XYZ file of C-alpha atoms in Angstrom:
426
model
C -26.075 34.476 20.169
C -27.953 35.876 17.619
C -28.785 34.358 14.780
C -28.919 37.469 12.372
C -25.696 39.385 13.998
C -25.077 42.707 13.267
C -22.426 44.221 10.133
C -19.423 44.427 11.364
C -16.352 46.603 9.150
C -13.551 46.370 10.262
C -11.098 48.688 8.135
C -7.147 47.045 7.961
C -4.757 49.431 7.520
C -0.941 48.269 6.088
C -0.481 45.580 4.282
C 1.379 43.281 5.727
C 1.522 39.242 6.308
C -0.367 39.909 9.785
C -2.265 42.508 7.976
C -3.418 39.745 4.881
C -3.511 36.913 7.598
C -6.544 39.120 9.099
C -7.916 39.711 6.324
C -8.925 35.604 5.839
C -9.485 35.442 9.146
C -12.279 37.971 8.403
C -13.384 36.421 5.367
C -14.770 33.465 6.452
C -17.029 35.853 8.798
C -20.384 36.856 6.401
C -21.188 39.167 9.708
C -18.398 40.828 8.572
C -17.358 42.479 5.942
C -13.592 43.842 5.935
C -10.732 46.139 4.138
C -7.855 46.024 3.914
C -5.420 49.650 3.084
C -2.415 50.030 1.781
C 0.002 53.731 1.504
C 2.609 52.479 -1.384
C 1.548 51.227 -5.285
C 1.504 47.756 -4.069
C 0.981 45.248 -0.814
C 5.019 44.489 -0.351
C 6.521 42.520 1.628
C 10.514 43.236 2.432
C 13.039 41.793 3.627
C 14.841 38.547 3.398
C 13.606 35.263 3.550
C 10.841 34.251 6.974
C 11.394 30.781 8.585
C 7.488 29.873 9.691
C 7.236 26.868 12.312
C 4.774 24.270 12.427
C 3.304 26.402 14.739
C 2.413 29.097 12.348
C 1.669 26.277 10.095
C -1.384 25.489 12.184
C -2.309 28.821 12.418
C -2.675 29.433 8.460
C -5.520 26.383 8.301
C -6.670 28.383 11.419
C -7.036 31.348 10.320
C -8.533 29.700 6.830
C -8.259 25.930 6.175
C -7.803 26.456 2.584
C -4.441 28.538 3.877
C -3.220 24.268 4.185
C -0.938 24.418 0.690
C -0.722 28.140 1.349
C 3.883 28.053 2.149
C 4.335 24.689 -0.549
C 2.673 27.210 -3.354
C 4.193 30.019 -2.244
C 8.075 27.639 -2.689
C 8.470 27.430 0.680
C 11.440 24.471 1.409
C 12.201 22.818 4.450
C 15.696 24.184 5.998
C 17.940 24.228 8.454
C 18.759 26.576 10.551
C 22.869 26.737 11.862
C 24.761 29.688 13.902
C 28.440 30.245 13.435
C 30.934 32.202 15.128
C 32.553 35.172 12.536
C 35.869 36.034 14.560
C 37.728 35.599 17.272
C 39.859 32.524 18.388
C 36.147 30.195 17.133
C 35.760 32.084 14.169
C 34.234 29.430 12.034
C 33.392 27.158 14.842
C 28.685 25.852 14.998
C 27.140 27.291 18.295
C 25.284 24.112 19.183
C 21.673 25.203 20.444
C 19.377 21.915 19.774
C 16.306 22.800 20.995
C 16.694 24.995 17.475
C 16.407 21.532 15.980
C 13.722 20.297 17.382
C 11.173 23.138 15.467
C 10.215 21.713 12.237
C 11.309 24.786 10.130
C 10.112 25.945 6.055
C 11.703 29.176 5.030
C 9.702 31.453 2.409
C 10.422 34.988 0.023
C 7.710 37.101 2.479
C 6.950 38.500 -1.017
C 5.502 34.803 -2.700
C 3.745 34.126 0.856
C 1.967 38.293 1.244
C 0.483 37.202 -2.360
C -0.704 33.430 -1.378
C -2.219 35.207 1.704
C -4.537 37.922 -0.631
C -4.329 34.815 -3.504
C -8.713 35.373 -3.976
C -9.666 37.833 -2.312
C -12.613 40.084 -3.637
C -10.493 42.978 -5.271
C -13.734 45.623 -3.788
C -11.422 44.732 -0.416
C -7.414 45.089 -1.596
C -7.267 49.601 -1.434
C -2.888 49.978 -2.187
C -2.040 53.956 -2.878
C -4.819 54.546 0.289
C -2.334 56.943 2.187
C -4.502 57.809 5.360
C -4.446 61.348 7.428
C -6.129 61.155 9.757
C -8.806 58.384 11.928
C -10.846 59.404 14.193
C -14.217 58.864 16.615
C -17.130 59.442 15.468
C -19.147 59.999 18.627
C -18.822 57.526 21.847
C -20.019 54.740 20.420
C -20.292 55.702 16.809
C -17.780 53.981 15.291
C -14.332 55.305 13.694
C -13.831 57.349 10.181
C -11.179 57.349 8.184
C -10.267 60.517 6.206
C -7.711 59.522 3.328
C -5.297 62.083 1.659
C -7.276 64.405 -1.111
C -10.587 64.392 1.469
C -12.384 61.005 0.712
C -14.033 59.856 4.190
C -14.620 55.814 5.348
C -16.478 55.339 8.341
C -15.549 51.459 10.646
C -16.750 49.992 13.318
C -13.530 48.798 13.598
C -9.433 50.180 13.207
C -7.278 47.619 13.011
C -3.884 48.848 12.465
C -0.925 46.917 11.555
C 1.220 49.601 8.981
C 4.641 49.644 11.329
C 7.086 51.355 13.269
C 6.109 54.717 11.952
C 2.472 54.644 10.790
C -0.759 56.503 12.432
C -3.224 53.802 13.617
C -0.557 53.669 17.453
C -1.125 57.717 17.606
C -5.074 57.623 17.331
C -4.580 54.071 19.856
C -2.043 55.849 22.794
C -2.403 58.817 21.468
C -0.476 62.493 20.645
C 2.004 62.772 24.332
C 2.039 59.204 24.685
C 5.938 58.569 25.651
C 5.357 54.730 24.170
C 4.360 56.938 20.379
C 7.715 57.313 18.834
C 9.975 54.259 18.338
C 13.570 55.317 19.345
C 16.407 54.295 16.951
C 18.380 51.033 18.652
C 21.702 51.343 17.585
C 21.706 48.094 15.280
C 21.114 48.651 11.574
C 20.551 45.838 8.609
C 21.520 45.615 4.965
C 19.842 43.307 2.610
C 20.618 41.969 -0.476
C 19.942 39.445 -3.131
C 22.058 38.222 -5.529
C 21.446 34.999 -7.642
C 23.418 31.183 -6.828
C 26.001 31.530 -9.151
C 27.525 35.174 -8.257
C 26.768 34.251 -4.638
C 28.404 30.940 -4.922
C 31.114 33.116 -7.272
C 32.008 34.854 -3.974
C 30.630 32.657 -1.262
C 32.342 29.236 -1.987
C 30.396 25.311 -2.034
C 30.997 24.863 1.323
C 27.635 26.554 2.725
C 25.774 26.837 -0.413
C 25.061 23.116 -1.038
C 21.607 22.519 -3.316
C 21.186 19.156 -1.968
C 21.134 21.522 1.966
C 18.837 24.534 2.283
C 20.038 26.708 5.263
C 19.581 29.689 7.155
C 23.004 30.004 8.080
C 24.026 32.913 10.874
C 27.736 34.201 10.903
C 28.215 36.083 14.731
C 31.127 38.368 15.024
C 32.147 41.612 17.811
C 29.405 43.845 16.722
C 28.271 42.366 12.969
C 26.813 39.519 12.482
C 25.731 38.668 9.173
C 23.143 35.928 8.076
C 22.290 34.902 4.621
C 19.213 32.016 3.668
C 19.524 29.443 0.861
C 16.547 28.199 -0.611
C 18.085 26.103 -3.546
C 20.859 26.533 -6.893
C 16.699 28.458 -8.664
C 17.120 30.979 -5.766
C 18.536 34.399 -5.511
C 20.602 33.995 -1.477
C 19.109 36.697 0.584
C 22.003 38.230 2.728
C 21.589 40.369 5.120
C 24.812 42.462 7.464
C 24.027 43.577 10.212
C 25.820 46.379 12.598
C 25.914 48.267 15.916
C 26.330 51.726 14.838
C 28.166 53.390 18.509
C 27.004 56.532 17.331
C 23.421 56.833 16.831
C 21.323 59.609 16.847
C 17.804 58.704 18.416
C 15.595 59.010 16.262
C 17.577 58.405 12.201
C 15.941 55.595 10.148
C 20.064 54.777 8.647
C 23.094 54.958 9.161
C 25.004 56.593 6.434
C 28.474 54.547 5.634
C 31.425 54.511 2.485
C 32.492 51.377 1.066
C 35.720 52.394 3.293
C 34.260 52.961 6.803
C 31.462 49.302 5.682
C 34.813 47.984 5.563
C 35.417 48.078 8.475
C 32.976 47.564 10.440
C 33.526 43.310 9.098
C 37.494 44.301 9.335
C 37.869 41.629 11.939
C 35.293 38.775 9.974
C 38.061 36.164 8.162
C 36.385 33.468 6.902
C 36.323 33.609 3.216
C 32.558 32.436 3.036
C 31.801 35.741 5.328
C 34.330 37.677 3.140
C 32.909 36.822 -0.159
C 29.336 37.844 1.431
C 30.547 41.439 2.734
C 32.215 41.728 -1.004
C 29.137 41.192 -2.918
C 26.807 43.866 -0.692
C 30.123 46.355 -2.024
C 30.081 46.022 -5.540
C 26.050 46.493 -5.277
C 27.166 50.214 -3.597
C 29.958 51.828 -4.808
C 29.779 55.318 -3.414
C 27.645 55.789 -0.207
C 25.979 52.770 1.523
C 22.952 53.373 3.992
C 22.333 50.415 7.060
C 18.620 50.827 7.909
C 18.326 52.152 11.696
C 16.766 49.095 13.860
C 13.928 51.599 15.533
C 12.063 49.823 18.939
C 9.203 51.369 20.907
C 8.873 50.760 24.377
C 6.064 49.083 25.719
C 2.707 50.453 24.764
C 0.312 50.220 27.714
C -2.803 48.356 25.562
C -2.761 47.744 22.161
C -6.521 48.742 21.856
C -9.185 51.204 22.762
C -12.866 50.171 22.498
C -12.984 50.139 18.206
C -9.198 50.056 18.164
C -6.627 47.928 18.078
C -3.199 47.447 17.010
C -1.278 44.183 15.535
C 1.982 43.685 14.864
C 4.636 46.218 14.327
C 2.627 48.628 14.550
C 1.579 47.515 18.074
C 5.096 46.313 19.205
C 8.981 46.023 18.227
C 9.547 41.982 17.511
C 12.748 41.705 16.007
C 13.288 40.436 12.699
C 15.549 36.925 14.764
C 14.206 33.518 12.895
C 11.370 34.580 12.469
C 9.071 35.168 15.521
C 8.345 38.614 14.690
C 5.623 36.377 11.384
C 4.676 34.230 14.764
C 3.719 36.460 17.003
C 1.955 38.072 14.045
C -0.206 35.275 13.142
C -1.215 35.214 16.369
C -2.121 38.148 17.118
C -4.318 38.095 13.391
C -5.782 35.023 14.773
C -6.353 35.296 18.135
C -8.050 38.842 16.771
C -10.118 37.732 13.690
C -11.501 34.732 16.163
C -12.637 36.914 18.463
C -14.471 39.565 16.089
C -16.250 36.250 14.700
C -17.835 36.037 17.923
C -19.064 39.124 18.604
C -23.275 39.278 17.616
C -23.304 43.896 18.081
C -22.013 46.679 18.289
C -21.515 47.333 21.580
C -19.848 43.381 21.809
C -17.121 44.872 20.357
C -15.140 46.625 23.305
C -15.056 43.322 24.980
C -13.382 41.478 22.600
C -11.167 43.798 21.469
C -10.103 44.088 25.526
C -9.638 40.462 25.283
C -8.011 40.378 22.663
C -4.878 43.269 24.466
C -5.091 41.214 27.203
C -4.121 37.762 26.347
C -1.784 38.771 23.331
C 0.271 41.925 24.890
C 1.561 40.447 27.108
C 3.060 37.421 25.224
C 3.945 40.198 22.533
C 6.005 41.482 25.378
C 7.621 38.861 26.241
C 8.962 38.396 22.187
C 9.960 42.066 22.313
C 12.050 41.151 25.849
C 13.902 37.981 24.249
C 14.045 38.569 21.241
C 16.069 41.644 22.467
C 18.733 39.075 24.844
C 19.119 36.698 21.676
C 19.550 39.672 19.513
C 22.096 41.035 21.372
C 23.713 37.292 21.867
C 23.695 37.306 17.902
C 25.493 40.579 17.221
C 28.376 39.921 19.854
C 26.935 42.181 22.610
C 25.933 39.915 25.179
C 29.129 40.438 28.170
C 28.653 36.937 29.422
C 29.105 35.108 26.558
C 30.848 37.235 24.634
C 31.952 35.467 20.980
C 32.048 31.984 23.389
C 29.729 28.951 21.113
C 29.879 26.923 23.861
C 27.629 29.827 26.478
C 25.962 31.146 23.042
C 23.852 27.433 22.376
C 22.152 27.695 26.230
C 21.824 30.783 25.942
C 20.041 30.934 22.443
C 18.678 27.280 23.787
C 16.654 29.329 25.880
C 15.970 31.933 24.089
C 14.163 30.269 21.090
C 12.594 27.570 23.561
C 10.513 30.738 24.710
C 9.897 32.668 21.504
C 8.773 29.164 19.566
C 6.788 27.350 21.901
C 3.293 29.205 20.142
C 0.795 28.379 22.987
C -2.220 29.231 20.476
C -4.981 26.809 21.969
C -4.839 28.168 25.780
C -4.579 31.846 24.485
C -8.035 31.072 22.383
C -9.369 29.263 25.491
C -8.269 32.597 27.429
C -9.850 35.390 25.298
C -13.314 32.766 25.196
C -13.603 32.453 28.894
C -12.848 36.986 29.096
C -14.925 38.238 26.236
C -17.765 36.715 27.816
C -16.688 37.831 31.176
C -16.602 40.733 30.331
C -19.882 40.214 27.585
C -21.897 39.648 30.894
C -21.135 42.152 32.524
C -23.002 44.514 30.758
């Protein structure tokens, strides 16, 4: 490695948690000049609370040791995770899945975590309201040109796309005719809301909103799934409803329902706590309810080119199940930042990106498969399991073990070994 490495200019497209984590990892290295771009007016991490295992916390510290208390600053709380049956003869039964309790988890508001990741970052590196019109190769080995809406251009050595399932970076990496380019509707929609604790307590009752026991609780119905995240009486309760839509179109972003249609979807659920969640949603949407479609990519043949890489939901469609998508995104941010830190010249960039793809893509695609299978269980559509909690527990235990067992040290070692081998070949 050269004692005076060349400056490597990195553009990160997308302003989510994985993007911000990558930026923090890159900032530790003086030879890397990084910028992060978000098309919206501010950096936002929307959706319900996420749970992070101790492995995810360790990765945050690997990215930047000063992040050792970022979860505490983000007001994360240690949490229990319960799964219960919402409908059928076992309604109310707890699904026993011992391995879930083996992972020490903390629940955090994703916006607060994102704010902490961006805290202290030099303002010159953070660019909101920055819509990118095109990404183009300058010439072989000449870097990448970003052209922004309005005509401004900026050149980079590496572009990292983390701009979501509909972002521009995936087309740059895969090409306009790749069959895995466009996401498809999975036939499942979700609708998240936040309500004050007192309002949730009045509607749902006290049994599952115990101030002494923060908990993420899931309720599995026949083609439906309800989740409420409770972090304490001083915080809003996050509620998310999920359901299967059998009449969906392949590229539709949303399922539109009247309040009456919404009620019919969840009519088979008798439990008062679940009826309370449904009533809370209906109290906010009195005319039309728009469920956000879960979109999913086909597996990509690669996550990289010679000078670009995809991470997080621009690369794959790991479902937002028990914080697994956040864990995979953090793993990718760490491996990529670690590999780029070892790049001493622009000529070494392709080796770093190939090593990233070789190590991180199989892990992400494995996570995709398991989250899909776990998702079928948790929405009551696994034909072998149905709504039987005694069959469901072992099935979920198997998936959680694969998904939450991060092997970041092995990934790091494999990536370094491959990068060194590739550099020796040139």
